[in-house]
PDB file of C-alpha atoms in Angstrom:
ATOM      1  CA  MET A   4     142.106 155.896 161.852  1.00 46.00           C
ATOM      2  CA  ARG A   5     142.059 154.389 158.346  1.00 50.00           C
ATOM      3  CA  VAL A   6     142.714 150.904 159.765  1.00 47.00           C
ATOM      4  CA  LEU A   7     139.939 151.316 162.340  1.00 44.00           C
ATOM      5  CA  LEU A   8     137.429 152.333 159.650  1.00 48.00           C
ATOM      6  CA  THR A   9     138.476 149.402 157.466  1.00 48.00           C
ATOM      7  CA  VAL A  10     138.024 146.940 160.346  1.00 47.00           C
ATOM      8  CA  LEU A  11     134.595 148.403 161.071  1.00 45.00           C
ATOM      9  CA  LEU A  12     133.546 148.125 157.417  1.00 49.00           C
ATOM     10  CA  LEU A  13     134.878 144.578 157.113  1.00 50.00           C
ATOM     11  CA  SER A  14     133.030 143.574 160.286  1.00 50.00           C
ATOM     12  CA  LEU A  15     129.719 144.648 158.723  1.00 48.00           C
ATOM     13  CA  ILE A  16     130.153 142.697 155.464  1.00 50.00           C
ATOM     14  CA  PRO A  17     129.439 139.212 156.869  1.00 47.00           C
ATOM     15  CA  GLN A  18     126.222 140.366 158.494  1.00 48.00           C
ATOM     16  CA  ALA A  19     124.775 142.444 155.691  1.00 48.00           C
ATOM     17  CA  TRP A  20     126.003 140.985 152.446  1.00 49.00           C
ATOM     18  CA  ALA A  21     127.193 137.413 152.552  1.00 49.00           C
ATOM     19  CA  GLY A  22     125.315 135.781 155.407  1.00 54.00           C
ATOM     20  CA  SER A  23     123.382 133.404 153.174  1.00 63.00           C
ATOM     21  CA  TRP A  24     126.201 131.947 151.070  1.00 74.00           C
ATOM     22  CA  CYS A  25     129.196 131.941 153.413  1.00 83.00           C
ATOM     23  CA  SER A  26     129.572 128.690 155.294  1.00 84.00           C
ATOM     24  CA  GLU A  27     132.228 130.331 157.511  1.00 84.00           C
ATOM     25  CA  SER A  28     133.472 133.901 157.899  1.00 87.00           C
ATOM     26  CA  TYR A  29     136.850 134.950 159.233  1.00 87.00           C
ATOM     27  CA  LEU A  30     138.233 138.335 160.194  1.00 89.00           C
ATOM     28  CA  GLY A  31     141.954 138.210 159.532  1.00 87.00           C
ATOM     29  CA  PHE A  32     145.107 140.276 159.620  1.00 85.00           C
ATOM     30  CA  ILE A  33     148.143 140.227 157.414  1.00 81.00           C
ATOM     31  CA  THR A  34     150.970 140.729 159.877  1.00 80.00           C
ATOM     32  CA  VAL A  35     154.616 140.696 158.840  1.00 79.00           C
ATOM     33  CA  SER A  36     156.572 139.573 155.805  1.00 81.00           C
ATOM     34  CA  ARG A  37     160.045 138.776 154.615  1.00 79.00           C
ATOM     35  CA  HIS A  38     161.030 139.773 151.095  1.00 78.00           C
ATOM     36  CA  ILE A  39     163.237 137.523 149.031  1.00 78.00           C
ATOM     37  CA  HIS A  40     164.953 140.305 147.038  1.00 74.00           C
ATOM     38  CA  PRO A  41     167.847 141.401 149.314  1.00 66.00           C
ATOM     39  CA  ALA A  42     169.080 144.502 147.445  1.00 68.00           C
ATOM     40  CA  ARG A  43     166.013 146.699 147.950  1.00 73.00           C
ATOM     41  CA  GLU A  44     164.452 147.987 151.163  1.00 80.00           C
ATOM     42  CA  TYR A  45     160.816 146.987 151.535  1.00 80.00           C
ATOM     43  CA  ASN A  46     158.108 147.553 154.099  1.00 78.00           C
ATOM     44  CA  GLU A  47     158.083 144.318 156.123  1.00 80.00           C
ATOM     45  CA  LYS A  48     155.085 145.293 158.297  1.00 80.00           C
ATOM     46  CA  HIS A  49     151.806 144.761 156.497  1.00 79.00           C
ATOM     47  CA  TRP A  50     149.345 145.075 159.376  1.00 85.00           C
ATOM     48  CA  GLY A  51     146.107 145.111 157.459  1.00 88.00           C
ATOM     49  CA  PRO A  52     142.658 143.631 158.052  1.00 92.00           C
ATOM     50  CA  TYR A  53     140.727 141.384 155.708  1.00 91.00           C
ATOM     51  CA  TRP A  54     137.505 139.416 155.655  1.00 92.00           C
ATOM     52  CA  ARG A  55     137.358 135.898 154.235  1.00 90.00           C
ATOM     53  CA  CYS A  56     134.222 133.973 153.275  1.00 92.00           C
ATOM     54  CA  SER A  57     134.291 130.192 152.763  1.00 91.00           C
ATOM     55  CA  PHE A  58     132.065 129.078 149.881  1.00 91.00           C
ATOM     56  CA  SER A  59     132.864 125.387 150.279  1.00 91.00           C
ATOM     57  CA  ARG A  60     135.424 123.131 151.937  1.00 89.00           C
ATOM     58  CA  ASP A  61     138.109 124.089 149.381  1.00 94.00           C
ATOM     59  CA  TRP A  62     137.122 127.539 148.022  1.00 95.00           C
ATOM     60  CA  SER A  63     136.952 130.964 149.682  1.00 94.00           C
ATOM     61  CA  GLY A  64     137.014 134.624 148.752  1.00 95.00           C
ATOM     62  CA  GLN A  65     138.896 137.366 150.559  1.00 93.00           C
ATOM     63  CA  VAL A  66     138.867 141.185 150.500  1.00 95.00           C
ATOM     64  CA  GLY A  67     141.048 143.543 152.490  1.00 94.00           C
ATOM     65  CA  TRP A  68     143.522 146.385 152.827  1.00 92.00           C
ATOM     66  CA  TYR A  69     147.183 146.648 153.860  1.00 90.00           C
ATOM     67  CA  PRO A  70     150.206 148.940 153.470  1.00 88.00           C
ATOM     68  CA  ASN A  71     152.169 147.128 150.775  1.00 85.00           C
ATOM     69  CA  SER A  72     155.886 146.547 150.251  1.00 83.00           C
ATOM     70  CA  TYR A  73     156.301 150.034 148.748  1.00 83.00           C
ATOM     71  CA  ASN A  74     154.461 151.689 151.687  1.00 85.00           C
ATOM     72  CA  ARG A  75     151.429 152.308 149.480  1.00 87.00           C
ATOM     73  CA  ASN A  76     147.851 151.379 150.290  1.00 89.00           C
ATOM     74  CA  THR A  77     146.651 148.157 148.707  1.00 90.00           C
ATOM     75  CA  VAL A  78     142.982 147.225 148.445  1.00 93.00           C
ATOM     76  CA  TYR A  79     142.653 143.701 147.118  1.00 93.00           C
ATOM     77  CA  GLY A  80     140.430 140.739 146.363  1.00 95.00           C
ATOM     78  CA  LEU A  81     141.546 137.104 146.262  1.00 95.00           C
ATOM     79  CA  VAL A  82     140.118 133.689 145.535  1.00 96.00           C
ATOM     80  CA  ASN A  83     141.680 130.955 147.681  1.00 96.00           C
ATOM     81  CA  TYR A  84     141.739 127.269 146.742  1.00 97.00           C
ATOM     82  CA  LEU A  85     142.956 124.861 149.456  1.00 96.00           C
ATOM     83  CA  PRO A  86     142.298 121.300 148.258  1.00 97.00           C
ATOM     84  CA  TRP A  87     145.072 119.452 150.105  1.00 97.00           C
ATOM     85  CA  ARG A  88     144.910 118.562 153.782  1.00 96.00           C
ATOM     86  CA  TRP A  89     147.264 116.953 156.257  1.00 96.00           C
ATOM     87  CA  ARG A  90     146.285 116.820 159.938  1.00 94.00           C
ATOM     88  CA  ASP A  91     145.400 120.423 160.929  1.00 92.00           C
ATOM     89  CA  PHE A  92     146.985 121.961 157.804  1.00 94.00           C
ATOM     90  CA  GLN A  93     145.528 122.992 154.444  1.00 95.00           C
ATOM     91  CA  PHE A  94     147.576 123.725 151.315  1.00 96.00           C
ATOM     92  CA  GLY A  95     146.773 125.387 148.017  1.00 96.00           C
ATOM     93  CA  GLY A  96     146.950 128.805 146.418  1.00 96.00           C
ATOM     94  CA  SER A  97     145.495 132.281 146.102  1.00 95.00           C
ATOM     95  CA  PHE A  98     144.966 134.469 143.070  1.00 95.00           C
ATOM     96  CA  GLY A  99     143.413 137.872 142.509  1.00 95.00           C
ATOM     97  CA  ALA A 100     144.339 141.527 142.096  1.00 94.00           C
ATOM     98  CA  GLY A 101     145.229 144.568 144.165  1.00 92.00           C
ATOM     99  CA  THR A 102     145.984 148.268 143.891  1.00 91.00           C
ATOM    100  CA  GLY A 103     149.206 150.082 144.780  1.00 86.00           C
ATOM    101  CA  TYR A 104     151.817 147.938 143.017  1.00 83.00           C
ATOM    102  CA  ALA A 105     151.889 149.246 139.429  1.00 79.00           C
ATOM    103  CA  GLU A 106     154.815 151.632 138.829  1.00 75.00           C
ATOM    104  CA  ARG A 107     156.097 153.896 136.096  1.00 75.00           C
ATOM    105  CA  GLU A 108     159.712 153.564 134.962  1.00 75.00           C
ATOM    106  CA  ASP A 109     160.759 156.267 137.437  1.00 73.00           C
ATOM    107  CA  GLY A 110     159.273 154.253 140.336  1.00 70.00           C
ATOM    108  CA  SER A 111     156.252 156.484 140.917  1.00 71.00           C
ATOM    109  CA  PRO A 112     152.837 154.830 141.316  1.00 73.00           C
ATOM    110  CA  LYS A 113     150.658 154.708 138.211  1.00 78.00           C
ATOM    111  CA  GLY A 114     147.458 153.255 139.639  1.00 79.00           C
ATOM    112  CA  GLY A 115     145.401 150.370 138.363  1.00 83.00           C
ATOM    113  CA  LEU A 116     145.273 146.727 139.381  1.00 89.00           C
ATOM    114  CA  SER A 117     148.155 144.293 139.547  1.00 89.00           C
ATOM    115  CA  PRO A 118     147.893 140.509 139.799  1.00 91.00           C
ATOM    116  CA  ILE A 119     148.483 138.853 143.156  1.00 90.00           C
ATOM    117  CA  ALA A 120     149.123 135.108 143.264  1.00 93.00           C
ATOM    118  CA  GLY A 121     150.965 132.631 145.402  1.00 92.00           C
ATOM    119  CA  GLY A 122     150.943 129.502 147.505  1.00 94.00           C
ATOM    120  CA  LEU A 123     148.976 129.358 150.737  1.00 94.00           C
ATOM    121  CA  ALA A 124     149.446 127.145 153.794  1.00 94.00           C
ATOM    122  CA  VAL A 125     146.977 127.405 156.689  1.00 93.00           C
ATOM    123  CA  TRP A 126     147.152 125.846 160.156  1.00 92.00           C
ATOM    124  CA  GLU A 127     143.899 125.470 162.075  1.00 90.00           C
ATOM    125  CA  VAL A 128     145.038 126.036 165.669  1.00 90.00           C
ATOM    126  CA  ASP A 129     141.528 125.438 167.000  1.00 85.00           C
ATOM    127  CA  LYS A 130     137.922 125.894 165.870  1.00 82.00           C
ATOM    128  CA  ASN A 131     138.123 129.703 166.028  1.00 84.00           C
ATOM    129  CA  LEU A 132     141.778 130.508 165.278  1.00 87.00           C
ATOM    130  CA  ARG A 133     143.915 129.949 162.174  1.00 89.00           C
ATOM    131  CA  GLY A 134     147.399 131.000 161.155  1.00 89.00           C
ATOM    132  CA  GLY A 135     149.096 130.785 157.805  1.00 90.00           C
ATOM    133  CA  LEU A 136     151.731 131.744 155.282  1.00 89.00           C
ATOM    134  CA  PHE A 137     151.291 133.302 151.841  1.00 89.00           C
ATOM    135  CA  ILE A 138     154.305 132.636 149.607  1.00 89.00           C
ATOM    136  CA  ASN A 139     155.153 133.930 146.129  1.00 83.00           C
ATOM    137  CA  THR A 140     158.330 134.763 144.214  1.00 78.00           C
ATOM    138  CA  ALA A 141     158.852 138.045 146.092  1.00 80.00           C
ATOM    139  CA  VAL A 142     157.627 137.585 149.672  1.00 80.00           C
ATOM    140  CA  VAL A 143     156.598 135.297 152.507  1.00 84.00           C
ATOM    141  CA  ALA A 144     153.783 136.873 154.571  1.00 85.00           C
ATOM    142  CA  ALA A 145     152.209 135.656 157.827  1.00 86.00           C
ATOM    143  CA  ILE A 146     148.456 135.798 158.456  1.00 85.00           C
ATOM    144  CA  VAL A 147     146.235 135.308 161.514  1.00 88.00           C
ATOM    145  CA  GLU A 148     142.460 134.657 161.330  1.00 85.00           C
ATOM    146  CA  ILE A 149     139.663 134.602 163.897  1.00 84.00           C
ATOM    147  CA  ARG A 150     136.366 132.909 163.080  1.00 79.00           C
ATOM    148  CA  TRP A 151     133.710 135.606 162.814  1.00 67.00           C
ATOM    149  CA  ARG A 152     130.551 133.500 162.978  1.00 60.00           C
TER     150      ARG A 152
END
């Protein structure tokens, strides 16, 4: 139910809030991941929706929700910069912040925002469909995007 409400809310954002300054809007999903640290068990299924707004050819903003590696809810915002292109691929990075990662020494959640940053590679399959990988020092995560308008 929480995912359905999030998708509904994210579907309204492009229409009501950002229609005038988004050159393209995408509704996307974080799908699965693979963690690099082998000694700890992590959630590898991050099925969570997001909305991404392109401000220019290279810059975009992204907001969304997903169940994070610790099986906690993460609400996040990112800025994406993809200046390099080769054929149907774009390369660059993402940086921002999200909830649900900060921990106390005993491993319990303490709230607040934590930084999120990493490399980003995106493949434009066709005009309305994109796939990609987000890579940082802890995880490789797959994404899928559908052009919204």
